[in-house]
Every structure is written in C-alpha cells, then in structure tokens.
Coordinates of N, CA and C in Angstrom, one line a residue:
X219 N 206.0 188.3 174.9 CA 204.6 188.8 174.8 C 203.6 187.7 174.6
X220 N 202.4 188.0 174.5 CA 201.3 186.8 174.5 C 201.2 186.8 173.3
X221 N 200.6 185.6 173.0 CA 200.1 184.8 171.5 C 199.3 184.6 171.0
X222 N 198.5 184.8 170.0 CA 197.6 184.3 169.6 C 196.0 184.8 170.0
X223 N 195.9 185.8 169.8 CA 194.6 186.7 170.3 C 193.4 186.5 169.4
X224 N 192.5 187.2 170.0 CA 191.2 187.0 170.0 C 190.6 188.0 169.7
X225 N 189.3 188.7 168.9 CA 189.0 189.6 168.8 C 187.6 189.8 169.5
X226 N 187.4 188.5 169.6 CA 186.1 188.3 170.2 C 185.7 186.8 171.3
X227 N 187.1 186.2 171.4 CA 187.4 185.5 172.3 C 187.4 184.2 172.0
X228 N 187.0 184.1 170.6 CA 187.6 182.8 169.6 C 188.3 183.0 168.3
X229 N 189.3 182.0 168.2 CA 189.9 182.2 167.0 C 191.3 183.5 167.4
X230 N 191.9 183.5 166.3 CA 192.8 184.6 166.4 C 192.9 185.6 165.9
X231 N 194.1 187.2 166.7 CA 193.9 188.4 166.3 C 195.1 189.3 167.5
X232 N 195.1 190.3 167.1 CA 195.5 190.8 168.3 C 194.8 191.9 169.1
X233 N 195.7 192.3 170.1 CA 195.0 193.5 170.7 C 196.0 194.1 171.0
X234 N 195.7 195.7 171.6 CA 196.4 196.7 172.0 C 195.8 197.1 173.4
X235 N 197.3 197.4 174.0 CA 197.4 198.3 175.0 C 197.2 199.3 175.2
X236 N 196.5 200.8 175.1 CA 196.7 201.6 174.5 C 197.3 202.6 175.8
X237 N 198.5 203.4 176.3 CA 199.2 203.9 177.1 C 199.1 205.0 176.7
X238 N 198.7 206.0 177.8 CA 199.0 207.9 178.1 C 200.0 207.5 178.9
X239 N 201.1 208.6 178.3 CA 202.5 208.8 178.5 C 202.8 210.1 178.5
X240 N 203.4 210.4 179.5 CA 203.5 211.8 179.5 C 205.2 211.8 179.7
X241 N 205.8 213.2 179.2 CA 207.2 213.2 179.5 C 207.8 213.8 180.8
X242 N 208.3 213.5 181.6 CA 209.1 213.2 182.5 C 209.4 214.7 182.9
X243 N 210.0 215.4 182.1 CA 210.4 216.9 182.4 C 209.3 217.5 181.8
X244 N 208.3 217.2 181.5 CA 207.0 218.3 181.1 C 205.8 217.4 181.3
X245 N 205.5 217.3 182.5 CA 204.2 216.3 182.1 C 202.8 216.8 182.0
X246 N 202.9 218.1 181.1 CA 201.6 218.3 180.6 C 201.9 217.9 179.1
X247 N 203.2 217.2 178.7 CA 203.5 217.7 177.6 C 203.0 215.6 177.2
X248 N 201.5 215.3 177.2 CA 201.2 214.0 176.8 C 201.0 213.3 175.7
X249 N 200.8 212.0 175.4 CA 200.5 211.4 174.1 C 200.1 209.8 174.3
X250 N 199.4 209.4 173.2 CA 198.8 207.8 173.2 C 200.0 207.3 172.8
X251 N 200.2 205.9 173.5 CA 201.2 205.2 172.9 C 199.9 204.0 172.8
X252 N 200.8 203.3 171.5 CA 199.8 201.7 170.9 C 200.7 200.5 171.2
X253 N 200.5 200.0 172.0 CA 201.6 198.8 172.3 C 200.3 197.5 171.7
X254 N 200.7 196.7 170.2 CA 199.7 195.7 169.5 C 200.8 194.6 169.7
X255 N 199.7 193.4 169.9 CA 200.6 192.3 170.1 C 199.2 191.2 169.9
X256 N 200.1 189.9 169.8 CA 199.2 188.9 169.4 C 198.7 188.5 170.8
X257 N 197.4 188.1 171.0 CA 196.7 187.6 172.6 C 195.7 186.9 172.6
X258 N 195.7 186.0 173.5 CA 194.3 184.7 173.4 C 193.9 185.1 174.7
X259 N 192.6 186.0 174.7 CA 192.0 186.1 175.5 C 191.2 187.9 175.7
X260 N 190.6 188.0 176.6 CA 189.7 188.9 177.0 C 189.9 190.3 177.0
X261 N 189.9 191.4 176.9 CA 189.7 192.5 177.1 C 190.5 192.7 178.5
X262 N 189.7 192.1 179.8 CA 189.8 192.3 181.3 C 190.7 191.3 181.5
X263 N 191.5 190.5 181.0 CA 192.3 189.6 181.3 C 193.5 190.6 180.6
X264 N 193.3 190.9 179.7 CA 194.2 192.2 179.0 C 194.6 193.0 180.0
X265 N 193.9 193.7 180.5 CA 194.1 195.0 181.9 C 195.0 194.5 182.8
X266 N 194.8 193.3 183.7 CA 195.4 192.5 184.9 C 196.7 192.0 184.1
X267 N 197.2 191.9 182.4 CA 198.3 191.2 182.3 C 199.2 192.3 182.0
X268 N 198.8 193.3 181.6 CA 199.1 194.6 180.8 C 200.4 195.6 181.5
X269 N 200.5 195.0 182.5 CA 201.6 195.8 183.4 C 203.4 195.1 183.1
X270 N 203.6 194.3 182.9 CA 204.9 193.8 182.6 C 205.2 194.5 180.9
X271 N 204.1 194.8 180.5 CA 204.6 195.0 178.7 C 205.0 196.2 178.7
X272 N 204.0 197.1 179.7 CA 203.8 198.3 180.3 C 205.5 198.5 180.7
X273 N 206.1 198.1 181.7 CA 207.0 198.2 182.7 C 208.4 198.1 181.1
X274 N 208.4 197.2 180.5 CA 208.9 196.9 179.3 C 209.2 198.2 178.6
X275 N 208.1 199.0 177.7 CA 207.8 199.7 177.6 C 208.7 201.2 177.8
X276 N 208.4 201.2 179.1 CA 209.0 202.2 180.0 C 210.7 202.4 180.1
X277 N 210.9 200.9 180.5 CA 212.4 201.0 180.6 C 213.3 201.0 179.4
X278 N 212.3 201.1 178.4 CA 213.0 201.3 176.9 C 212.6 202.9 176.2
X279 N 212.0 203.7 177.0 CA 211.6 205.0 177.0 C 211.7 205.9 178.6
X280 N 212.5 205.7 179.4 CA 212.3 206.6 180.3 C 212.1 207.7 180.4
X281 N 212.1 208.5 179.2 CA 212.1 209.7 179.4 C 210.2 210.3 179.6
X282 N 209.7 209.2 179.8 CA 207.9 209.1 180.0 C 207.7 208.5 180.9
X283 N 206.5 208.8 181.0 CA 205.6 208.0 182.6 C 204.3 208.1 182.2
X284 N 203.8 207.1 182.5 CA 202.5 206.4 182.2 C 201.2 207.3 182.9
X285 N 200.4 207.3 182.5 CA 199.5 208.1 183.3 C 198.0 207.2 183.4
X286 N 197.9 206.2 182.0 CA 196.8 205.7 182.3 C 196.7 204.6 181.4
X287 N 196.1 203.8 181.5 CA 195.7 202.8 180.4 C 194.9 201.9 179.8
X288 N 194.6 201.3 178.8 CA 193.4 200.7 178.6 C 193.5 199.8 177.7
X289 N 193.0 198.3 177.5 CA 193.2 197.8 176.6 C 192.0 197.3 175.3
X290 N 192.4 197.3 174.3 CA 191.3 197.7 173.2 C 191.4 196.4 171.8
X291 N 190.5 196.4 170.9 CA 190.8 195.6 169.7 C 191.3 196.4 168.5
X292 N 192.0 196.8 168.2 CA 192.5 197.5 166.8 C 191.5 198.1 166.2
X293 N 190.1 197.3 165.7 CA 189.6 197.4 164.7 C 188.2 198.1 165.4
X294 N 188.3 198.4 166.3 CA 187.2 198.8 167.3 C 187.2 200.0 168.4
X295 N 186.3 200.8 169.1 CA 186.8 201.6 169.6 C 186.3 200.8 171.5
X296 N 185.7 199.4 171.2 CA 185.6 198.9 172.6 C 187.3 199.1 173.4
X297 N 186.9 199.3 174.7 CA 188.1 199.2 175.7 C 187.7 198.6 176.9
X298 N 188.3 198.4 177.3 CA 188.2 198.1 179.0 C 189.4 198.9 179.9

C-alpha cells in the first residue's frame, strides 16, 4: 500500500478510499466500505491509484462488488 500521506499535500497523514459495495446475491442490499492507508500525495492521484487496493479488497471479500468510489481525507468531508 502507499506511504506516507498528505492531508494537504505536505507533510504526512493518510487518506481513504471510500467504496459502495454491494452484495453479490442482493445488490440492492449496499454499504460504505473505508479502506485508510498512509499516502503522499493528492486526492486525484488517489482516484487513478485506487484500483489495485480496490481489486485487493474484493478478492478478500467476494461476496461484494463495487459500485462506486471516491477518495477522501479522514478528517474532512472533501472527496474527489
């Protein structure tokens, strides 16, 4: 996973992924997942890297499927 984050694009912190996950045999049946990790860098550099953690994720929960995502600072309700 990445290292050493930013909350504001100096210094360190982390950020979150934040994933709609719906289940597999009900997929009205949805929920937020928080995938937080440590990261040096952007918001939008977050979105474009966000898919392997994503894919991660999944294959350690199959019984869900992703529906949407976005990535955010913990302490904030900013997203991209």
């Amino acid at each position: 996973m990445p290292s050493n984050a930013s909350t504001d694009g100096v210094g360190m912190g982390f950020i979150q992924i934040v994933v709609m996950v719906c289940q597999v045999a009900q997929p009205d049946q949805c929920e937020e997942q928080h995938l937080q990790f440590a990261w040096q860098g952007s918001l939008e550099r977050c979105v474009m890297s966000a898919q392997p953690y994503i894919a991660q994720w999944i294959g350690d929960h199959p019984q869900w499927t992703v529906k949407r995502y976005h990535c955010a600072y913990p302490e904030t309700r900013r997203k991209i």
